Coordinates of N, CA and C in Angstrom, one line a residue:
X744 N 50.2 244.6 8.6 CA 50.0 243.8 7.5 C 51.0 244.0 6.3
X745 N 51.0 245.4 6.6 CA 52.5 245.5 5.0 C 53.8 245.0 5.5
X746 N 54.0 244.7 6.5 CA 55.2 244.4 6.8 C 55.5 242.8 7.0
X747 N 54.1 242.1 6.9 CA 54.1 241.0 7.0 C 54.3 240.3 5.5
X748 N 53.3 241.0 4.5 CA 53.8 240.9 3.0 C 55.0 241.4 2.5
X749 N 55.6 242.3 2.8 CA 57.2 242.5 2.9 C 58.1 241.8 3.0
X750 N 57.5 241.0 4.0 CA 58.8 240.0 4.7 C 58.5 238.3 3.7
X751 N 57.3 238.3 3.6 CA 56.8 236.9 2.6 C 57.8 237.2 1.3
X752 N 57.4 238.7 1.1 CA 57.6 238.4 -0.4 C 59.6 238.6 -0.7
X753 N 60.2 239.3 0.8 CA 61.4 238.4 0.4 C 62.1 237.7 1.1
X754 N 61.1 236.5 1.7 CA 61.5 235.1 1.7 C 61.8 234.4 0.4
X755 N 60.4 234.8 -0.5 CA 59.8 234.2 -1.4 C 60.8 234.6 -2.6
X756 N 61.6 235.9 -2.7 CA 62.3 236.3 -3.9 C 63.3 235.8 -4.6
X757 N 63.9 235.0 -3.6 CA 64.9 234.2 -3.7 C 65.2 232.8 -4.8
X758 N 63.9 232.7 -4.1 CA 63.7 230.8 -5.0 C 62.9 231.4 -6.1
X759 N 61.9 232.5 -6.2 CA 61.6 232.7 -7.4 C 62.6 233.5 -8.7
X760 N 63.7 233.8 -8.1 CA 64.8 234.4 -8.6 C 65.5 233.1 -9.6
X761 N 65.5 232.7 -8.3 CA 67.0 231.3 -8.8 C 66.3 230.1 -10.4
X762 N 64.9 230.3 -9.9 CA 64.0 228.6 -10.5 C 63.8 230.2 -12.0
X763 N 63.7 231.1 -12.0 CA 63.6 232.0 -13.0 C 65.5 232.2 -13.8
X764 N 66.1 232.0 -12.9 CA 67.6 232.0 -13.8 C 68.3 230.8 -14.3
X765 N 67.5 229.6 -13.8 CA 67.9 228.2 -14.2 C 67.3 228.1 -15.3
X766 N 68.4 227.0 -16.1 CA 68.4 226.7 -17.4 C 67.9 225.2 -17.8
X767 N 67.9 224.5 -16.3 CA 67.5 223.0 -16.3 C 65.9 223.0 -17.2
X768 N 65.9 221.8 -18.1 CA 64.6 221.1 -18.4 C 64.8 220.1 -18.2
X769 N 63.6 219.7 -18.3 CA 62.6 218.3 -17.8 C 61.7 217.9 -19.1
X770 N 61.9 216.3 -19.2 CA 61.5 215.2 -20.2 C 61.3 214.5 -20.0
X771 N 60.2 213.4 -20.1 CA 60.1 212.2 -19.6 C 59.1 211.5 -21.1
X772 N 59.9 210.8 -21.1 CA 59.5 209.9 -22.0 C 58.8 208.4 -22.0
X773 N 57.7 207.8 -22.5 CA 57.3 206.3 -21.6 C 57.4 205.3 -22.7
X774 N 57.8 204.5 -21.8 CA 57.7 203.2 -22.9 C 59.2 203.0 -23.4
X775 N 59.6 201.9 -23.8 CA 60.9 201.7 -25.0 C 60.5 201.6 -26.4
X776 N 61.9 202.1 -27.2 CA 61.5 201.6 -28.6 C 61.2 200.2 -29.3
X777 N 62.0 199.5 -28.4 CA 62.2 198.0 -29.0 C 60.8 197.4 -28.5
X778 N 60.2 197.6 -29.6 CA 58.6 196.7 -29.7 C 58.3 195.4 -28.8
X779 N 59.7 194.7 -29.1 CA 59.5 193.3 -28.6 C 59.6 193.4 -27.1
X780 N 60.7 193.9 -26.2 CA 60.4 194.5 -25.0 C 59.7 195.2 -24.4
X781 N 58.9 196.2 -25.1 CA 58.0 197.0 -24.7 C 56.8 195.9 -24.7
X782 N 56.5 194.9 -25.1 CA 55.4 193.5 -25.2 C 55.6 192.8 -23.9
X783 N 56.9 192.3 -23.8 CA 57.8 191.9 -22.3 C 56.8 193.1 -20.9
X784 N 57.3 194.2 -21.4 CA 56.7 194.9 -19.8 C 55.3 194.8 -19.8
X785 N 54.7 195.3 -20.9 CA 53.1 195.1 -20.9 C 52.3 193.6 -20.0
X786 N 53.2 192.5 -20.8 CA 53.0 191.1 -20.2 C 53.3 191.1 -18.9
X787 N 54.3 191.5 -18.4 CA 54.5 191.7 -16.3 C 54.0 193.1 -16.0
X788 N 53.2 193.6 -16.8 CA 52.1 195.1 -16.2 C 53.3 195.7 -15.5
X789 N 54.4 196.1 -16.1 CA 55.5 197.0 -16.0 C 55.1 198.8 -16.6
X790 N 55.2 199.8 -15.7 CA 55.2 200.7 -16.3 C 56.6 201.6 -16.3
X791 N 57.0 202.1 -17.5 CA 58.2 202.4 -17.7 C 58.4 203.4 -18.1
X792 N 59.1 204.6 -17.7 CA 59.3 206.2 -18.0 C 60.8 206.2 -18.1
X793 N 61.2 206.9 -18.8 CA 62.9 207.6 -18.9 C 62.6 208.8 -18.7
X794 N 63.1 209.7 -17.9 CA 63.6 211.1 -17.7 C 64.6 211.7 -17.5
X795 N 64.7 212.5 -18.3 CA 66.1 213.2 -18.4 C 66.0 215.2 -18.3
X796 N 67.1 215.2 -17.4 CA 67.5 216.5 -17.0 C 68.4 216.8 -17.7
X797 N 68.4 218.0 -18.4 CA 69.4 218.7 -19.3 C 69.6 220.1 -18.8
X798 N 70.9 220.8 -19.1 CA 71.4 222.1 -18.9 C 72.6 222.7 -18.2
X799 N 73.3 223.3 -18.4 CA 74.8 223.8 -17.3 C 74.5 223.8 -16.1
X800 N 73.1 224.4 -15.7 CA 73.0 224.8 -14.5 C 72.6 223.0 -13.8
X801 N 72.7 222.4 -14.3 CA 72.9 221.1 -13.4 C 74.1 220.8 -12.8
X802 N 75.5 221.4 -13.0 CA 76.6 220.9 -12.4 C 76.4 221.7 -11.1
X803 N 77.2 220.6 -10.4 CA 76.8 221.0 -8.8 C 75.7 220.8 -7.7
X804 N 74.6 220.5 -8.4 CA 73.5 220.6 -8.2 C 73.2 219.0 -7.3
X805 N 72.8 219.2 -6.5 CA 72.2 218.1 -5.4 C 70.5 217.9 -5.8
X806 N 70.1 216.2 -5.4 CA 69.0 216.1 -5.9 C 68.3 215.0 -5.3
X807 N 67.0 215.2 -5.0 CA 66.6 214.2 -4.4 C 65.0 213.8 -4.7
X808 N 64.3 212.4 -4.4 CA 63.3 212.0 -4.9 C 62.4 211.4 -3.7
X809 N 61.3 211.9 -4.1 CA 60.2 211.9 -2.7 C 59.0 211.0 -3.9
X810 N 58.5 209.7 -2.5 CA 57.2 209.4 -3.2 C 55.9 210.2 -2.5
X811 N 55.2 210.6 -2.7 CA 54.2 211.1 -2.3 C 52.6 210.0 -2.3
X812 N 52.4 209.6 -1.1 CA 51.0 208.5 -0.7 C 49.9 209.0 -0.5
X813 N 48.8 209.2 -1.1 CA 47.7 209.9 -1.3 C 46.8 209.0 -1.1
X814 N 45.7 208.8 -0.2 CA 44.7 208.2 -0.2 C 43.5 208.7 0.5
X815 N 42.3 208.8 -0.3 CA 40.8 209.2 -0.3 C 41.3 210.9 -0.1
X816 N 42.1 211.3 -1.0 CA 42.2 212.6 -1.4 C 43.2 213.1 -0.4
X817 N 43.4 212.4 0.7 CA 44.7 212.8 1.8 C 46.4 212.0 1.8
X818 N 46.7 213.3 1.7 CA 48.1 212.9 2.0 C 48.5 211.7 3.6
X819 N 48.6 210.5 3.1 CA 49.4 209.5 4.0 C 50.6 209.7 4.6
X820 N 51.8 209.9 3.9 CA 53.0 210.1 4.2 C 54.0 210.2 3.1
X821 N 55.3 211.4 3.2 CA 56.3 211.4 2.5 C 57.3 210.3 2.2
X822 N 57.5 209.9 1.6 CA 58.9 208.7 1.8 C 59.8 209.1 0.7
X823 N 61.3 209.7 1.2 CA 62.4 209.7 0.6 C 63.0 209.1 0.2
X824 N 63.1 209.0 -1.4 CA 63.7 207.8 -1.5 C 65.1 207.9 -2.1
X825 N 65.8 209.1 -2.3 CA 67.0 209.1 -2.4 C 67.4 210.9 -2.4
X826 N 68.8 210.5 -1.4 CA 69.2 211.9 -1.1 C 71.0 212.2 -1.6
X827 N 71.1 212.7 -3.1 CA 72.5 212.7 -3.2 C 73.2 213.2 -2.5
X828 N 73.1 214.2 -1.7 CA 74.1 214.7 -0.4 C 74.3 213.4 0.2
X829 N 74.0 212.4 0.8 CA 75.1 211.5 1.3 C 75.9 211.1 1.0
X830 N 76.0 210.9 -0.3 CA 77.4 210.9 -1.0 C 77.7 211.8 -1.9
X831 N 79.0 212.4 -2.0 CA 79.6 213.0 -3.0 C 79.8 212.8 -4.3
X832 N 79.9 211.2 -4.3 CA 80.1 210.9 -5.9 C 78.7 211.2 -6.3
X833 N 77.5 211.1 -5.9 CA 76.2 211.4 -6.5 C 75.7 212.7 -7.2
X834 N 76.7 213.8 -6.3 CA 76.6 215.4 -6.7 C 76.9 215.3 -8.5
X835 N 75.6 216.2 -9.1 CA 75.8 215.9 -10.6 C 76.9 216.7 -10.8
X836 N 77.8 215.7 -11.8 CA 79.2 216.6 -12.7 C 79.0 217.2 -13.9
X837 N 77.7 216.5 -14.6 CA 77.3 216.4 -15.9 C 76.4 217.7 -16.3
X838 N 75.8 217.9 -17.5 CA 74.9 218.5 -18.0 C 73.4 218.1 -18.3
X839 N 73.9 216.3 -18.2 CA 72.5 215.6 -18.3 C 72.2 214.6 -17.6
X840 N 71.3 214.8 -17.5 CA 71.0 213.6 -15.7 C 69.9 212.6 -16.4
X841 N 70.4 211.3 -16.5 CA 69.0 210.5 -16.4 C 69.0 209.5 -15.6
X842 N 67.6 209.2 -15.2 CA 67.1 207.9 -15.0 C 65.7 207.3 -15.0
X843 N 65.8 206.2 -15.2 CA 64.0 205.4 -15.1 C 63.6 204.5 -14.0
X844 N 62.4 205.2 -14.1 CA 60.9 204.2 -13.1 C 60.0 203.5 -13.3
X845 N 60.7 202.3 -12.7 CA 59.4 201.3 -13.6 C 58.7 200.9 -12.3
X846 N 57.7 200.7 -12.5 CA 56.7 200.5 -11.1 C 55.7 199.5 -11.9
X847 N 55.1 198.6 -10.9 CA 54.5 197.3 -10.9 C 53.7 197.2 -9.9
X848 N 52.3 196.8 -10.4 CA 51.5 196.4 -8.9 C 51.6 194.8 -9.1
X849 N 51.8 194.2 -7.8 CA 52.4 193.1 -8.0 C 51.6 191.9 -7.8
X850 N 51.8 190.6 -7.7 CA 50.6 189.5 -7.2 C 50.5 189.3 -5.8
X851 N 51.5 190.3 -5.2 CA 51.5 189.8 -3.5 C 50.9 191.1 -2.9
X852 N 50.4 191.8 -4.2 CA 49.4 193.1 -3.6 C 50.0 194.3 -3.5
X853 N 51.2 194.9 -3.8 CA 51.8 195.8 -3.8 C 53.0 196.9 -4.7
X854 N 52.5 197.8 -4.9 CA 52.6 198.6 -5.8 C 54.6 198.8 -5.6
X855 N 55.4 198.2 -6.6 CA 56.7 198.6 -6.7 C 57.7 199.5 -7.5
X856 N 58.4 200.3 -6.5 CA 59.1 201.2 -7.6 C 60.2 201.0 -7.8
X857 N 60.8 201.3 -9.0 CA 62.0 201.1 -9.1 C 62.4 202.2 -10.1
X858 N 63.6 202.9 -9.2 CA 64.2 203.8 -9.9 C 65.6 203.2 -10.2
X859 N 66.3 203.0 -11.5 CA 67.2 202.8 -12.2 C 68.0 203.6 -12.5
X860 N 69.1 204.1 -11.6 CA 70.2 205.1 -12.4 C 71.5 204.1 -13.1
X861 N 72.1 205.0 -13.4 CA 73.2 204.4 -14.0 C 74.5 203.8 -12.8
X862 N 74.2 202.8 -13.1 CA 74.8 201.5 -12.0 C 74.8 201.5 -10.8
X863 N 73.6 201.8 -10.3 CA 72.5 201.6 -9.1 C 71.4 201.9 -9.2
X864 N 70.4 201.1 -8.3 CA 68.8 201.5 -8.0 C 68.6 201.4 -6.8
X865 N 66.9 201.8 -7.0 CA 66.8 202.1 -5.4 C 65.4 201.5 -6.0
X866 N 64.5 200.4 -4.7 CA 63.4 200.4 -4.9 C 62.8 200.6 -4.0
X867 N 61.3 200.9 -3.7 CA 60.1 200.8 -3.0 C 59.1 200.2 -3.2
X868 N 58.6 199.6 -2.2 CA 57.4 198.6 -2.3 C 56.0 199.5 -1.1
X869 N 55.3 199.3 -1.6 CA 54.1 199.9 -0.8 C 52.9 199.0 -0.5
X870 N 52.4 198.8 0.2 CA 51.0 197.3 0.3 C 49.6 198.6 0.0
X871 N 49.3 197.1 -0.7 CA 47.8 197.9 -1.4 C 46.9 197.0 -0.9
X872 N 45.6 197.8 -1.1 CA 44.2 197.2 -0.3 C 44.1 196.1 -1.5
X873 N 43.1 195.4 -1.6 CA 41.9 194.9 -2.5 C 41.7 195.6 -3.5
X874 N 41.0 196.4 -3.2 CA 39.9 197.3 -4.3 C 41.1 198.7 -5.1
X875 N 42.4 198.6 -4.3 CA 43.7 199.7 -5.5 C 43.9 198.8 -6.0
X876 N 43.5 198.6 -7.8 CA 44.3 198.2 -8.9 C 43.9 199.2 -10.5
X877 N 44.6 198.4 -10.9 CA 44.7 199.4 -12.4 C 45.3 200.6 -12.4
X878 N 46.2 200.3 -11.6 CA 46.9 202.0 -12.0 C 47.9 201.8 -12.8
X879 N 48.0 203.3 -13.2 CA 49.1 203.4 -14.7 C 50.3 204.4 -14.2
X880 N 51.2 204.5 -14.6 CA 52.4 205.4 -14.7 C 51.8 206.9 -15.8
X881 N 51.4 207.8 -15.2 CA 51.5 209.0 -16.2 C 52.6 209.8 -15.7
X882 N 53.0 210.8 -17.1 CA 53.8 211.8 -17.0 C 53.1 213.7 -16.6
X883 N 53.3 214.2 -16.1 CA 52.7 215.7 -15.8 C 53.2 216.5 -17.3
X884 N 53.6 215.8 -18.1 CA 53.9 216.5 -19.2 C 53.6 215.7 -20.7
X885 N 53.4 216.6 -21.6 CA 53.3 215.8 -23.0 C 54.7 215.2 -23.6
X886 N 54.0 214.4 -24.3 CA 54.9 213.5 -24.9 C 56.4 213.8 -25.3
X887 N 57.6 214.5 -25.3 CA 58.9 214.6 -25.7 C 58.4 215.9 -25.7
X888 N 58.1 216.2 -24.9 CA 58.3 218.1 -24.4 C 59.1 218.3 -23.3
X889 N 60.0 219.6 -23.5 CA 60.8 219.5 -22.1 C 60.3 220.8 -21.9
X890 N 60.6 220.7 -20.7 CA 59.9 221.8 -19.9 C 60.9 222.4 -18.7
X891 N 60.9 223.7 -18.9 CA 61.8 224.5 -17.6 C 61.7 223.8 -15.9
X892 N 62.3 223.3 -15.6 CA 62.6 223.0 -14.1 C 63.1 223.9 -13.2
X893 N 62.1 223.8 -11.8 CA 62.4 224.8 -10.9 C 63.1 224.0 -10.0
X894 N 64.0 225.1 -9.5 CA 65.2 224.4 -8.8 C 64.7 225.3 -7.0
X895 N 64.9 224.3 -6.2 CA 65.1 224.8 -4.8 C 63.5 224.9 -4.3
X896 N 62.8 223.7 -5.1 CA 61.6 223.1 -4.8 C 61.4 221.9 -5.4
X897 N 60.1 221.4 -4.7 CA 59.5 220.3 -4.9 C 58.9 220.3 -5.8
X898 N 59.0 219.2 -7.2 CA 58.4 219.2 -8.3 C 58.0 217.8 -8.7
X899 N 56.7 218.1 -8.9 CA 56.0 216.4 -9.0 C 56.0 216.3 -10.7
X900 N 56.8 215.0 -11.1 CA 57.5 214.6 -12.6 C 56.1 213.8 -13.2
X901 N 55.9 212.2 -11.8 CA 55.1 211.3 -12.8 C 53.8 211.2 -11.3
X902 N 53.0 210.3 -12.1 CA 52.1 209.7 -10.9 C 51.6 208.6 -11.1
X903 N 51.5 207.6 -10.1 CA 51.4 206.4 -10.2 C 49.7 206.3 -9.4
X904 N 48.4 206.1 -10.8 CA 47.4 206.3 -10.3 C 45.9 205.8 -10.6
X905 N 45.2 205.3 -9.8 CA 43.9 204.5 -10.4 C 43.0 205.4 -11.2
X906 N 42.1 204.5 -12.1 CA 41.1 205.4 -12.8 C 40.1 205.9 -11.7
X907 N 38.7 207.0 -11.8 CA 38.3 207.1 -11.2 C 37.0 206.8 -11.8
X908 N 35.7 206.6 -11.5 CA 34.1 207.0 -11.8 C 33.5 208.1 -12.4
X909 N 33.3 207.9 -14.0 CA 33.1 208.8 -14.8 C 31.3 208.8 -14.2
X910 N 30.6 210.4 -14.5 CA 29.3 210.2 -14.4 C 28.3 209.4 -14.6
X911 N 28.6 209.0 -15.8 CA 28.1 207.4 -16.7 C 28.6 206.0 -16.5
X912 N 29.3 206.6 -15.1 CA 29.7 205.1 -14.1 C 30.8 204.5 -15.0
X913 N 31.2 204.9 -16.0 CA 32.7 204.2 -16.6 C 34.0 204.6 -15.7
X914 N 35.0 203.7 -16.1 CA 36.2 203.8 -15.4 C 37.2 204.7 -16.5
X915 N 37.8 205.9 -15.6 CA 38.4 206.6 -16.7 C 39.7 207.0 -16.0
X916 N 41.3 207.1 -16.5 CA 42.1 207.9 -15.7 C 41.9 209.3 -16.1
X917 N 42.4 209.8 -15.2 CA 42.1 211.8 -15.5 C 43.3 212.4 -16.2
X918 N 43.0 212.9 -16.7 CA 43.7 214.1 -17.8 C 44.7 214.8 -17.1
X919 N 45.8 214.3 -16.5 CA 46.4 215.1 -15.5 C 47.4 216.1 -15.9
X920 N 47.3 216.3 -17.6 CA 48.0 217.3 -17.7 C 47.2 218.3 -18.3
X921 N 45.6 218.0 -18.8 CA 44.6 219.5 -19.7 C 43.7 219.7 -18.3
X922 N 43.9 218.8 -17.2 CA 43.0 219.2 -16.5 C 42.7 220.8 -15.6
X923 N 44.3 221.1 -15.6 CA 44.7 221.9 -14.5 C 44.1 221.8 -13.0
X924 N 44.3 220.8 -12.9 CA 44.0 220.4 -11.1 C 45.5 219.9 -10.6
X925 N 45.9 220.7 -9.6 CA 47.0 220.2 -9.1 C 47.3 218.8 -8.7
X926 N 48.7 218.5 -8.4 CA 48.8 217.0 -8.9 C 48.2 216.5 -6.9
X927 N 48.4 217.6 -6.1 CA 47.9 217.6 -4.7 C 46.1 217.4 -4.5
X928 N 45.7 217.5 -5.9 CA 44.4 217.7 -5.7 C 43.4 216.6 -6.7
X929 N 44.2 216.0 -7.3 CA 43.9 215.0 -8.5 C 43.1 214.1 -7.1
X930 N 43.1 213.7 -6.1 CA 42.4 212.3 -5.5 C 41.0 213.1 -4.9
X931 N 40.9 214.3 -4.6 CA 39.8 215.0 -4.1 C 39.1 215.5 -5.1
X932 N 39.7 215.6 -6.2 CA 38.5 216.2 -7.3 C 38.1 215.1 -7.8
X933 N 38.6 214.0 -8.2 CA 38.4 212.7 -9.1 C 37.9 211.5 -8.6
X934 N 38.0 211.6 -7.0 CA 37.5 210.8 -6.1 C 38.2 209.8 -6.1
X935 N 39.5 209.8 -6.5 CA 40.5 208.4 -6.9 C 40.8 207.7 -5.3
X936 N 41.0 206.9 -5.2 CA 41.4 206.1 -3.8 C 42.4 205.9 -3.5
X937 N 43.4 206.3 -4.3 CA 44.6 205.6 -4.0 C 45.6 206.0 -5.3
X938 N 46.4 206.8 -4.4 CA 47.5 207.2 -5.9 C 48.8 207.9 -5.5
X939 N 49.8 207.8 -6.4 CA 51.1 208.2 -5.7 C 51.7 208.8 -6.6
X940 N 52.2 210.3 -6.1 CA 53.1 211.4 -6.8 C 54.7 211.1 -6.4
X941 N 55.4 211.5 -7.5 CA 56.7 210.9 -7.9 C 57.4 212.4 -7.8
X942 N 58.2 212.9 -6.9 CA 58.5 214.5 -6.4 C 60.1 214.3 -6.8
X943 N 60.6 215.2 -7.5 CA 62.4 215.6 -8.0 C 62.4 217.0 -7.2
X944 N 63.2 217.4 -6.3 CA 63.7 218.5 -5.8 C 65.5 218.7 -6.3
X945 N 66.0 219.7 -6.7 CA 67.1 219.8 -7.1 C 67.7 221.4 -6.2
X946 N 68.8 221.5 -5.5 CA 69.4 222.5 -4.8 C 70.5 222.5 -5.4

């Protein structure tokens, strides 16, 4: 048994070394300033985040984005939706990394993502039942707070997610950042039906 914890813990020392000597933060911000556009997405039920990566320790750094499909509390399937190792020009040169997600449940039934970097995107479309609607774009963080990013794991940013059934039978989304329920465990504790985690890994 000791040698079995021995050997975990230095598998384990590594990535907890590295995500403890990185300088990267994480921000995500929602919505635009300009009033009159921000009216524009409301009217096509556009949800809209900016996030931005800041710090030295981003140059070099490879990065990629996972949607995560959740339904009746079980994981459906991974989908990768972008892997900068295929290309070279994508490896960050910079200090600050942004881009935005705007995601739309649509009239032909299906939930669309759209991530916008700077002079390309990438989208995904996903088919929704009947009974998945009203979901919203939340952030796992408060409002223009940045927060330490761990590098050389999987880190879930936003989530794209229905309300759930309050005791008093109201419809409520969940508190997904005072709650402390993991973002793996938000559809099992809240009974939500249908919901999708937004994953940044950076190497």
């Amino acid at each position: 048994m000791y040698k079995i914890a021995l050997l975990l813990a230095s598998m384990l020392l590594p990535i907890a070394f590295a995500s403890a000597q990185s300088n990267i933060r994480l921000s995500t911000v929602e919505g635009v300033e300009n009033e009159d556009l921000m009216n524009v997405l409301r009217f096509q039920g556009i949800n809209y985040n900016k996030v931005k990566f800041s710090g030295t320790h981003l140059w070099g750094k490879d990065f990629k984005i996972f949607i995560r499909d959740y339904e009746n509390g079980k994981l459906i399937k991974t989908h990768e939706i972008f892997d900068s190792k295929e290309e070279e020009f994508f490896k960050l040169k910079e200090q600050e990394f942004n881009f935005n997600v705007l995601v739309q449940g649509t009239s032909a039934g299906k939930a669309k993502f759209d991530f916008r970097f700077l002079g390309f995107g990438v989208v995904k479309e996903f088919n929704l039942d009947a009974e998945h609607k009203d979901f919203i774009l939340k952030s796992f963080q408060a409002k223009s707070e940045e927060l330490a990013f761990p590098v050389n794991q999987n880190h879930s940013i936003l989530t794209f997610i229905m309300p759930y059934k309050t005791k008093a039978k109201s419809m409520q989304y969940p508190d997904v950042i005072g709650s402390g329920i993991r973002p793996e465990d938000l559809g099992r504790h809240f009974k939500i039906p249908r919901y999708f985690l937004i994953d940044v890994r950076s190497d």
